[in-house]
Structures are given as C-alpha cells and as structure tokens.
Amino acid sequence: MKQIKQPVFLCGMMGSGKSTIGKQLGVELGATFKDMDDLIELKMNMSIPEIFEKLGEESFREAEKNLLIEESQRNDGVLALGGGSLQNQNLVDHVKLQGWLIFLDTPLTTLVERLRRSQNRPMIDNTTSGLENRLNRLLEERLPLYSQAHIKIKTDGLSIKEIVTNIRKQLANYEQ
Ligand code: S3P
C-alpha cells in the first residue's frame, strides 16, 4: 500500500541522483516513480539531445514547462524533475501546491566528478575544462529556486539507502 498522502517531487542539479533516489524511494513507499526526462522523450518521440539539437533549448523548456504543469497535477507518487524543470517562481509555487518538494543538495565537486563521464546531457560539454564553471553558474542561477523545497537533503557522503531513509523520516514528519 502507498505510504504517502501527498506526491513527492525531487529537484536538484543533473548528477544529484534524482532518478536513482526517486526509483528507490518509490519502491520503499509503494508508490509509482516517473522521471520528467523520460516523459518528455516519450511525448516528443525524441531523445533529450535530439530535442536540443533539432528544436533548440527554448522549445525543450516550453515542452518541459507544459509537461511539468500537467504531470504535477496527475502525479500521485514520486516524480524526478529535470535539473532545469523549476524554471521560475511560478513553477516552484505550482509544484509546492501539489505535493512535497525535495531538494537533493550535492556539492559541485561531486557533480563535476559524476558528469565528466555523462554523454547525453546537452546543457554541458563534458569534454571541456569549463565543466566546473558551467555547473557553478547553473547552480547559482537555480539555487534560489531549489532551496525553497520543503525538504533539503545534503547527499554527500551518504549511500542511496541512507538518503532514502532520511527522506522517508522527514516525509513522515511532514505528513503527521
Ligand atoms: C537539464 C537536465 C537534464 C535534462 C536536460 C536539461 C538541465 O535532466 O532535463 O538535459 O538543464 O539541468 P537531469 O537533471 O535529469 O539530468
């Protein structure tokens, strides 16, 4: 049986572990798990890099915004957002009205380490030494939005199991 009363939304930078944590959290809560990137790919019938390449970032963000609005109303389980899904204050407010927003707060050095090997993220060029600067700029822009989450988890040094347990404890407090 599902162990949450309200749906859960995971936000944070690419590489922060939203999909991995979300999947496990869904299993432990007996709730569905969905990933915004998968939903966008399904809807547009293209991979994320293809969407960026063929339609450009602006079209991707428009599709992402519309889908987030729809999906956040439909979601009754765990939804992992894309790193840039919380595009503005309205979207943060909207998501927070639908359920619990959780921010996976992962330090820049860990993100750089993880994303150096990533092949399919068009927002970053992992072959350049500018990866750290790029991520730092994105993080600075997004932190004011991410940090409005109901629950913030500092993920560094914690295992997947520990992070999920931590989230479950905090959710249980919120849902009392
Ligand atoms: C993006 C993050 C990606 C994906 C797209 C853009 C971003 O999702 O939506 O490549 O702007 O941070 P993940 O955070 O799941 O990697």
JSON list of C-alpha atoms in Angstrom, two decimals, residues 41-136:
[
{"chain": "A", "resi": 41, "resn": "GLU", "atom": "CA", "xyz": [11.24, 11.93, -24.56]},
{"chain": "A", "resi": 42, "resn": "LEU", "atom": "CA", "xyz": [8.08, 9.84, -24.79]},
{"chain": "A", "resi": 43, "resn": "LYS", "atom": "CA", "xyz": [5.86, 12.79, -25.58]},
{"chain": "A", "resi": 44, "resn": "MET", "atom": "CA", "xyz": [8.19, 14.24, -28.22]},
{"chain": "A", "resi": 45, "resn": "ASN", "atom": "CA", "xyz": [9.34, 10.90, -29.51]},
{"chain": "A", "resi": 46, "resn": "MET", "atom": "CA", "xyz": [12.95, 12.07, -29.47]},
{"chain": "A", "resi": 47, "resn": "SER", "atom": "CA", "xyz": [15.87, 11.76, -27.07]},
{"chain": "A", "resi": 48, "resn": "ILE", "atom": "CA", "xyz": [16.75, 14.83, -24.96]},
{"chain": "A", "resi": 49, "resn": "PRO", "atom": "CA", "xyz": [19.93, 15.54, -27.01]},
{"chain": "A", "resi": 50, "resn": "GLU", "atom": "CA", "xyz": [17.88, 15.26, -30.22]},
{"chain": "A", "resi": 51, "resn": "ILE", "atom": "CA", "xyz": [15.29, 17.72, -28.91]},
{"chain": "A", "resi": 52, "resn": "PHE", "atom": "CA", "xyz": [18.04, 20.23, -28.08]},
{"chain": "A", "resi": 53, "resn": "GLU", "atom": "CA", "xyz": [19.73, 19.69, -31.40]},
{"chain": "A", "resi": 54, "resn": "LYS", "atom": "CA", "xyz": [16.65, 19.79, -33.64]},
{"chain": "A", "resi": 55, "resn": "LEU", "atom": "CA", "xyz": [14.36, 22.22, -31.81]},
{"chain": "A", "resi": 56, "resn": "GLY", "atom": "CA", "xyz": [16.69, 24.15, -29.51]},
{"chain": "A", "resi": 57, "resn": "GLU", "atom": "CA", "xyz": [16.70, 24.75, -25.77]},
{"chain": "A", "resi": 58, "resn": "GLU", "atom": "CA", "xyz": [13.77, 27.19, -25.84]},
{"chain": "A", "resi": 59, "resn": "SER", "atom": "CA", "xyz": [11.41, 24.59, -27.33]},
{"chain": "A", "resi": 60, "resn": "PHE", "atom": "CA", "xyz": [12.67, 22.00, -24.87]},
{"chain": "A", "resi": 61, "resn": "ARG", "atom": "CA", "xyz": [11.94, 24.35, -21.93]},
{"chain": "A", "resi": 62, "resn": "GLU", "atom": "CA", "xyz": [8.47, 25.14, -23.25]},
{"chain": "A", "resi": 63, "resn": "ALA", "atom": "CA", "xyz": [7.64, 21.42, -23.57]},
{"chain": "A", "resi": 64, "resn": "GLU", "atom": "CA", "xyz": [9.19, 20.76, -20.15]},
{"chain": "A", "resi": 65, "resn": "LYS", "atom": "CA", "xyz": [7.14, 23.52, -18.53]},
{"chain": "A", "resi": 66, "resn": "ASN", "atom": "CA", "xyz": [3.84, 22.34, -20.01]},
{"chain": "A", "resi": 67, "resn": "LEU", "atom": "CA", "xyz": [4.52, 18.75, -19.12]},
{"chain": "A", "resi": 68, "resn": "LEU", "atom": "CA", "xyz": [5.53, 19.66, -15.56]},
{"chain": "A", "resi": 69, "resn": "ILE", "atom": "CA", "xyz": [2.26, 21.54, -15.05]},
{"chain": "A", "resi": 70, "resn": "GLU", "atom": "CA", "xyz": [0.22, 18.59, -16.40]},
{"chain": "A", "resi": 71, "resn": "GLU", "atom": "CA", "xyz": [2.22, 15.89, -14.70]},
{"chain": "A", "resi": 72, "resn": "SER", "atom": "CA", "xyz": [2.40, 17.55, -11.29]},
{"chain": "A", "resi": 73, "resn": "GLN", "atom": "CA", "xyz": [-1.39, 17.55, -11.20]},
{"chain": "A", "resi": 74, "resn": "ARG", "atom": "CA", "xyz": [-1.53, 13.90, -12.23]},
{"chain": "A", "resi": 75, "resn": "ASN", "atom": "CA", "xyz": [1.37, 12.60, -10.13]},
{"chain": "A", "resi": 76, "resn": "ASP", "atom": "CA", "xyz": [0.38, 10.55, -7.12]},
{"chain": "A", "resi": 77, "resn": "GLY", "atom": "CA", "xyz": [3.79, 9.01, -6.49]},
{"chain": "A", "resi": 78, "resn": "VAL", "atom": "CA", "xyz": [7.38, 10.12, -6.92]},
{"chain": "A", "resi": 79, "resn": "LEU", "atom": "CA", "xyz": [8.40, 12.37, -9.81]},
{"chain": "A", "resi": 80, "resn": "ALA", "atom": "CA", "xyz": [12.04, 13.19, -10.54]},
{"chain": "A", "resi": 81, "resn": "LEU", "atom": "CA", "xyz": [12.27, 16.62, -12.18]},
{"chain": "A", "resi": 82, "resn": "GLY", "atom": "CA", "xyz": [14.94, 17.57, -14.72]},
{"chain": "A", "resi": 83, "resn": "GLY", "atom": "CA", "xyz": [17.73, 19.79, -13.41]},
{"chain": "A", "resi": 84, "resn": "GLY", "atom": "CA", "xyz": [16.17, 22.81, -15.12]},
{"chain": "A", "resi": 85, "resn": "SER", "atom": "CA", "xyz": [12.48, 21.95, -14.67]},
{"chain": "A", "resi": 86, "resn": "LEU", "atom": "CA", "xyz": [11.90, 24.56, -11.95]},
{"chain": "A", "resi": 87, "resn": "GLN", "atom": "CA", "xyz": [12.30, 27.37, -14.46]},
{"chain": "A", "resi": 88, "resn": "ASN", "atom": "CA", "xyz": [10.75, 30.16, -12.45]},
{"chain": "A", "resi": 89, "resn": "GLN", "atom": "CA", "xyz": [8.97, 31.10, -9.23]},
{"chain": "A", "resi": 90, "resn": "ASN", "atom": "CA", "xyz": [5.52, 30.26, -10.65]},
{"chain": "A", "resi": 91, "resn": "LEU", "atom": "CA", "xyz": [6.56, 26.69, -11.33]},
{"chain": "A", "resi": 92, "resn": "VAL", "atom": "CA", "xyz": [8.05, 26.32, -7.85]},
{"chain": "A", "resi": 93, "resn": "ASP", "atom": "CA", "xyz": [4.82, 27.62, -6.32]},
{"chain": "A", "resi": 94, "resn": "HIS", "atom": "CA", "xyz": [2.75, 25.33, -8.54]},
{"chain": "A", "resi": 95, "resn": "VAL", "atom": "CA", "xyz": [4.72, 22.19, -7.68]},
{"chain": "A", "resi": 96, "resn": "LYS", "atom": "CA", "xyz": [4.71, 23.01, -3.95]},
{"chain": "A", "resi": 97, "resn": "LEU", "atom": "CA", "xyz": [0.93, 23.26, -4.03]},
{"chain": "A", "resi": 98, "resn": "GLN", "atom": "CA", "xyz": [0.68, 19.74, -5.47]},
{"chain": "A", "resi": 99, "resn": "GLY", "atom": "CA", "xyz": [2.96, 17.89, -3.04]},
{"chain": "A", "resi": 100, "resn": "TRP", "atom": "CA", "xyz": [6.27, 17.73, -1.20]},
{"chain": "A", "resi": 101, "resn": "LEU", "atom": "CA", "xyz": [9.25, 19.24, -2.97]},
{"chain": "A", "resi": 102, "resn": "ILE", "atom": "CA", "xyz": [12.58, 17.66, -2.03]},
{"chain": "A", "resi": 103, "resn": "PHE", "atom": "CA", "xyz": [15.96, 19.13, -2.95]},
{"chain": "A", "resi": 104, "resn": "LEU", "atom": "CA", "xyz": [18.91, 16.79, -3.35]},
{"chain": "A", "resi": 105, "resn": "ASP", "atom": "CA", "xyz": [21.79, 19.10, -2.46]},
{"chain": "A", "resi": 106, "resn": "THR", "atom": "CA", "xyz": [25.02, 17.71, -3.89]},
{"chain": "A", "resi": 107, "resn": "PRO", "atom": "CA", "xyz": [28.31, 19.65, -3.85]},
{"chain": "A", "resi": 108, "resn": "LEU", "atom": "CA", "xyz": [29.78, 20.94, -7.07]},
{"chain": "A", "resi": 109, "resn": "THR", "atom": "CA", "xyz": [32.89, 18.75, -6.85]},
{"chain": "A", "resi": 110, "resn": "THR", "atom": "CA", "xyz": [30.74, 15.60, -6.73]},
{"chain": "A", "resi": 111, "resn": "LEU", "atom": "CA", "xyz": [28.58, 16.80, -9.64]},
{"chain": "A", "resi": 112, "resn": "VAL", "atom": "CA", "xyz": [31.69, 17.51, -11.73]},
{"chain": "A", "resi": 113, "resn": "GLU", "atom": "CA", "xyz": [33.08, 14.08, -10.93]},
{"chain": "A", "resi": 114, "resn": "ARG", "atom": "CA", "xyz": [29.85, 12.33, -11.92]},
{"chain": "A", "resi": 115, "resn": "LEU", "atom": "CA", "xyz": [29.10, 14.40, -15.02]},
{"chain": "A", "resi": 116, "resn": "ARG", "atom": "CA", "xyz": [32.57, 14.15, -16.50]},
{"chain": "A", "resi": 117, "resn": "ARG", "atom": "CA", "xyz": [31.53, 10.73, -17.75]},
{"chain": "A", "resi": 118, "resn": "SER", "atom": "CA", "xyz": [27.99, 11.68, -18.84]},
{"chain": "A", "resi": 119, "resn": "GLN", "atom": "CA", "xyz": [27.32, 11.51, -22.58]},
{"chain": "A", "resi": 120, "resn": "ASN", "atom": "CA", "xyz": [23.77, 12.67, -23.07]},
{"chain": "A", "resi": 121, "resn": "ARG", "atom": "CA", "xyz": [23.36, 15.99, -21.32]},
{"chain": "A", "resi": 122, "resn": "PRO", "atom": "CA", "xyz": [23.25, 18.79, -23.87]},
{"chain": "A", "resi": 123, "resn": "MET", "atom": "CA", "xyz": [23.47, 21.55, -21.23]},
{"chain": "A", "resi": 124, "resn": "ILE", "atom": "CA", "xyz": [27.08, 20.63, -20.53]},
{"chain": "A", "resi": 125, "resn": "ASP", "atom": "CA", "xyz": [30.08, 19.87, -22.59]},
{"chain": "A", "resi": 126, "resn": "ASN", "atom": "CA", "xyz": [31.93, 17.32, -20.54]},
{"chain": "A", "resi": 127, "resn": "THR", "atom": "CA", "xyz": [34.99, 17.42, -22.73]},
{"chain": "A", "resi": 128, "resn": "THR", "atom": "CA", "xyz": [35.89, 20.96, -21.74]},
{"chain": "A", "resi": 129, "resn": "SER", "atom": "CA", "xyz": [37.72, 22.06, -18.65]},
{"chain": "A", "resi": 130, "resn": "GLY", "atom": "CA", "xyz": [34.89, 24.57, -18.27]},
{"chain": "A", "resi": 131, "resn": "LEU", "atom": "CA", "xyz": [32.58, 21.92, -16.83]},
{"chain": "A", "resi": 132, "resn": "GLU", "atom": "CA", "xyz": [33.05, 23.16, -13.28]},
{"chain": "A", "resi": 133, "resn": "ASN", "atom": "CA", "xyz": [32.40, 26.81, -14.24]},
{"chain": "A", "resi": 134, "resn": "ARG", "atom": "CA", "xyz": [29.36, 25.88, -16.28]},
{"chain": "A", "resi": 135, "resn": "LEU", "atom": "CA", "xyz": [27.85, 23.82, -13.47]},
{"chain": "A", "resi": 136, "resn": "ASN", "atom": "CA", "xyz": [28.69, 26.50, -10.94]}
]
